[in-house]
Short mmCIF file of C-alpha atoms in Angstrom, two decimals:
data_model
loop_
_atom_site.label_atom_id
_atom_site.label_comp_id
_atom_site.label_asym_id
_atom_site.label_seq_id
_atom_site.Cartn_x
_atom_site.Cartn_y
_atom_site.Cartn_z
CA GLY A 192 0.00 0.00 0.00
CA ALA A 193 0.89 3.65 -0.23
CA VAL A 194 3.44 4.70 2.36
CA VAL A 195 4.46 8.14 3.55
CA SER A 196 7.76 8.30 5.37
CA GLN A 197 8.38 11.18 7.76
CA HIS A 198 11.70 12.06 9.38
CA PRO A 199 12.86 12.68 11.98
CA SER A 200 10.43 11.09 14.40
CA ARG A 201 11.76 13.15 17.27
CA VAL A 202 13.91 16.25 17.39
CA ILE A 203 15.05 18.51 20.18
CA CYS A 204 16.49 21.86 19.23
CA LYS A 205 17.59 25.03 20.91
CA SER A 206 15.49 28.14 20.78
CA GLY A 207 16.41 30.29 17.79
CA THR A 208 17.57 27.47 15.57
CA SER A 209 15.77 26.01 12.55
CA VAL A 210 14.53 22.47 12.10
CA LYS A 211 13.67 20.68 8.88
CA ILE A 212 11.12 17.87 8.70
CA GLU A 213 10.94 15.66 5.63
CA CYS A 214 7.93 13.88 4.22
CA ARG A 215 8.41 11.36 1.41
CA SER A 216 5.93 9.34 -0.56
CA LEU A 217 7.70 6.01 -1.02
CA ASP A 218 5.70 4.22 -3.69
CA PHE A 219 3.58 6.87 -5.30
CA GLN A 220 3.82 10.40 -6.60
CA ALA A 221 2.25 13.14 -4.55
CA THR A 222 1.57 16.44 -6.26
CA THR A 223 -0.06 17.60 -3.06
CA MET A 224 0.94 17.01 0.52
CA PHE A 225 -0.61 18.31 3.70
CA TRP A 226 1.08 19.46 6.89
CA TYR A 227 -0.74 19.24 10.20
CA ARG A 228 0.08 20.30 13.71
CA GLN A 229 -1.32 18.50 16.71
CA PHE A 230 -1.29 19.87 20.24
CA PRO A 231 -1.50 17.48 23.18
CA LYS A 232 -4.89 15.85 23.50
CA GLN A 233 -6.21 17.87 20.59
CA SER A 234 -7.15 17.27 16.99
CA LEU A 235 -5.06 17.82 13.91
CA MET A 236 -4.91 21.36 12.64
CA LEU A 237 -4.16 21.78 8.95
CA MET A 238 -1.27 24.20 8.61
CA ALA A 239 -0.69 24.23 4.87
CA THR A 240 -1.14 22.42 1.62
CA SER A 241 2.10 21.77 -0.21
CA ASN A 242 2.00 21.80 -4.00
CA GLU A 243 4.78 20.35 -6.14
CA GLY A 244 6.50 23.04 -8.11
CA SER A 245 4.53 25.93 -6.70
CA LYS A 246 3.98 27.86 -3.51
CA ALA A 247 2.29 26.26 -0.58
CA THR A 248 -1.16 27.35 0.50
CA TYR A 249 -1.21 28.32 4.16
CA GLU A 250 -4.22 28.22 6.43
CA GLN A 251 -5.34 31.37 8.13
CA GLY A 252 -3.21 32.25 11.11
CA VAL A 253 -0.21 30.17 10.05
CA GLU A 254 2.94 32.24 9.54
CA LYS A 255 4.41 31.35 6.17
CA ASP A 256 7.77 32.89 7.06
CA LYS A 257 7.88 30.83 10.21
CA PHE A 258 6.90 27.54 8.65
CA LEU A 259 8.66 27.25 5.31
CA ILE A 260 7.36 24.56 3.00
CA ASN A 261 9.19 23.28 -0.05
CA HIS A 262 7.77 20.68 -2.41
CA ALA A 263 10.54 20.36 -4.95
CA SER A 264 9.72 16.91 -6.29
CA LEU A 265 6.76 14.59 -6.65
CA THR A 266 7.94 12.50 -3.71
CA LEU A 267 9.32 14.99 -1.21
CA SER A 268 7.92 17.86 0.78
CA THR A 269 9.79 19.57 3.61
CA LEU A 270 8.63 21.75 6.47
CA THR A 271 11.23 24.00 8.05
CA VAL A 272 10.43 25.59 11.36
CA THR A 273 12.56 28.72 11.38
CA SER A 274 13.85 30.46 14.49
CA ALA A 275 12.06 27.93 16.64
CA HIS A 276 10.68 28.90 20.02
CA PRO A 277 9.29 26.77 22.84
CA GLU A 278 5.73 27.53 21.70
CA ASP A 279 6.53 25.77 18.42
CA SER A 280 6.94 22.53 20.32
CA SER A 281 4.30 20.20 18.97
CA PHE A 282 3.61 17.07 16.98
CA TYR A 283 3.79 17.66 13.23
CA ILE A 284 2.24 15.20 10.78
CA CYS A 285 2.32 15.12 7.00
CA SER A 286 -0.15 13.44 4.68
CA ALA A 287 -0.63 12.72 1.00
CA SER A 288 -3.45 11.42 -1.13
CA PRO A 289 -2.38 8.74 -3.62
CA ALA A 290 -3.99 9.27 -7.01
CA GLY A 291 -7.15 7.27 -7.56
CA THR A 292 -7.66 6.32 -3.91
CA ARG A 293 -9.68 9.28 -2.67
CA GLY A 294 -8.00 8.53 0.62
CA TYR A 295 -5.08 9.84 2.64
CA THR A 296 -1.90 8.30 3.95
CA PHE A 297 -0.19 9.84 6.95
CA GLY A 298 3.40 9.98 8.02
CA SER A 299 4.33 8.72 11.47
CA GLY A 300 4.75 12.23 12.78
CA THR A 301 7.58 14.34 14.22
CA ARG A 302 7.71 15.32 17.87
CA LEU A 303 9.45 18.69 18.00
CA THR A 304 10.69 19.98 21.32
CA VAL A 305 12.26 23.41 21.48
CA VAL A 306 14.31 24.10 24.60
CA ALA B 209 -17.59 25.06 5.41
CA GLN B 210 -17.33 21.45 6.46
CA SER B 211 -17.14 20.30 10.05
CA VAL B 212 -17.04 17.15 12.12
CA ALA B 213 -18.29 16.60 15.64
CA GLN B 214 -17.20 13.83 17.95
CA PRO B 215 -19.39 14.43 20.98
CA GLU B 216 -17.49 12.17 23.37
CA ASP B 217 -14.01 13.02 24.58
CA GLN B 218 -13.64 9.55 26.05
CA VAL B 219 -15.38 6.22 25.71
CA ASN B 220 -14.79 3.40 28.17
CA VAL B 221 -15.82 -0.15 27.36
CA ALA B 222 -15.12 -3.53 28.86
CA GLU B 223 -13.09 -6.01 26.85
CA GLY B 224 -15.36 -8.23 24.80
CA ASN B 225 -18.24 -5.77 24.78
CA PRO B 226 -19.36 -3.92 21.66
CA LEU B 227 -18.05 -0.41 21.19
CA THR B 228 -19.36 2.66 19.42
CA VAL B 229 -17.53 5.92 18.78
CA LYS B 230 -19.85 8.62 17.52
CA CYS B 231 -19.33 11.07 14.67
CA THR B 232 -21.61 13.56 12.99
CA TYR B 233 -20.69 15.82 10.11
CA SER B 234 -21.78 18.92 8.27
CA VAL B 235 -20.91 19.47 4.62
CA SER B 236 -22.35 20.92 1.46
CA GLY B 237 -22.68 18.09 -0.99
CA ASN B 238 -21.93 14.39 -0.72
CA PRO B 239 -19.31 13.65 1.89
CA TYR B 240 -16.29 11.42 1.86
CA LEU B 241 -15.99 10.13 5.43
CA PHE B 242 -13.00 8.58 7.15
CA TRP B 243 -12.00 7.03 10.43
CA TYR B 244 -8.42 7.00 11.63
CA VAL B 245 -6.75 5.65 14.75
CA GLN B 246 -3.74 7.17 16.48
CA TYR B 247 -1.49 5.52 19.02
CA PRO B 248 0.70 7.68 21.29
CA ASN B 249 3.36 9.66 19.42
CA ARG B 250 2.42 8.03 16.14
CA GLY B 251 0.82 9.17 12.93
CA LEU B 252 -2.69 8.28 11.90
CA GLN B 253 -3.60 4.83 10.71
CA PHE B 254 -6.45 4.42 8.27
CA LEU B 255 -9.39 2.31 9.45
CA LEU B 256 -12.09 2.77 6.85
CA LYS B 257 -13.77 5.21 4.53
CA TYR B 258 -17.14 5.84 2.94
CA ILE B 259 -17.17 7.27 -0.55
CA THR B 260 -20.33 5.88 -2.10
CA GLY B 261 -22.32 2.67 -2.24
CA ASP B 262 -23.30 0.53 0.73
CA ASN B 263 -23.95 2.51 3.86
CA LEU B 264 -22.22 -0.10 6.01
CA VAL B 265 -18.49 0.04 5.54
CA LYS B 266 -16.14 -2.61 6.87
CA GLY B 267 -12.57 -1.71 7.63
CA SER B 268 -9.39 -2.79 9.32
CA TYR B 269 -9.10 -4.69 12.62
CA GLY B 270 -12.78 -5.67 12.66
CA PHE B 271 -14.10 -2.12 12.71
CA GLU B 272 -17.09 -0.98 10.73
CA ALA B 273 -19.08 2.22 10.33
CA GLU B 274 -22.52 3.06 9.07
CA PHE B 275 -23.19 6.10 6.94
CA ASN B 276 -26.55 7.63 7.82
CA LYS B 277 -27.35 10.50 5.52
CA SER B 278 -30.56 11.56 7.24
CA GLN B 279 -28.81 11.82 10.60
CA THR B 280 -25.52 13.02 9.07
CA SER B 281 -23.70 10.46 11.13
CA PHE B 282 -20.88 8.00 10.61
CA HIS B 283 -20.47 6.11 13.88
CA LEU B 284 -17.60 3.68 14.28
CA LYS B 285 -18.43 0.28 15.70
CA LYS B 286 -16.84 -3.01 16.65
CA PRO B 287 -18.74 -6.06 17.93
CA SER B 288 -16.15 -7.11 20.50
CA ALA B 289 -13.56 -4.69 21.89
CA LEU B 290 -9.95 -5.64 22.54
CA VAL B 291 -7.58 -4.01 25.02
CA SER B 292 -5.31 -3.28 22.05
CA ASP B 293 -8.08 -1.12 20.56
CA SER B 294 -7.36 1.49 23.23
CA ALA B 295 -6.24 4.57 21.31
CA LEU B 296 -7.37 7.95 19.99
CA TYR B 297 -9.91 7.82 17.17
CA PHE B 298 -10.53 10.56 14.66
CA CYS B 299 -13.43 11.01 12.29
CA ALA B 300 -12.77 13.15 9.21
CA VAL B 301 -14.70 14.50 6.23
CA ARG B 302 -14.08 16.07 2.86
CA VAL B 303 -16.18 16.73 -0.20
CA PRO B 304 -15.52 15.58 -3.76
CA TYR B 305 -13.04 17.79 -5.55
CA SER B 306 -14.67 20.93 -6.84
CA GLY B 307 -11.90 23.49 -6.86
CA ALA B 308 -9.29 25.08 -4.69
CA GLY B 309 -9.27 23.99 -1.08
CA SER B 310 -11.67 21.11 -1.48
CA TYR B 311 -9.01 18.49 -0.92
CA GLN B 312 -8.96 19.61 2.66
CA LEU B 313 -9.65 16.90 5.20
CA THR B 314 -11.43 18.23 8.28
CA PHE B 315 -11.01 16.28 11.51
CA GLY B 316 -13.12 15.90 14.58
CA LYS B 317 -11.43 16.59 17.90
CA GLY B 318 -10.91 12.92 18.58
CA THR B 319 -12.29 10.39 21.01
CA LYS B 320 -10.09 8.48 23.41
CA LEU B 321 -11.17 4.87 23.61
CA SER B 322 -10.20 2.89 26.68
CA VAL B 323 -10.91 -0.82 26.69
CA ILE B 324 -10.85 -2.18 30.20
CA PRO B 325 -9.60 -5.74 30.74
#
């Protein structure tokens, strides 16, 4: 079945540094990928829709300069949290919809802790 | 705008008993409905989906859900709960593609299922 690989699974970084999270579709091409943020005991909040070869579409209230998204190929999208602060600590999950399935496959998530 | 409601934050059920996790939705048009399960610090695992056809959908791990258009519900059910079913369950909805933004999957807030041995 369709697999989305997300790395790293956990990362701890110092305040002020940047962190890159990768999301790869392993056995299918993904023109569109989705990035979610999940706070403890809460639902998934869509942050942005990543489009291959074009700019990402950000949801209202999400800082595009803070959360940089690059979708340079049909199998890779990256989310870079720039100048991270403790309030950026969260669980980030990516997702893609394999063509013809009308469904979604999720990555295993990245636990970001900013100290 | 589309929305999903999961009215129960937590559901407790004894092992071996049937379980139900409730979900209602609000969309314009015909919905695509999904159930996902999440274990601690993990991504979401797909359980089942309703696109069209039979209202009763069977999915992974013995779960099933019934699409009820008149009640705008898509409750998740399992005849006999296992301790290993204990996890966080999310209901989600989207509409068929009709333009920009309509690929968006909208999630309910999640229901924590605890199966008691």
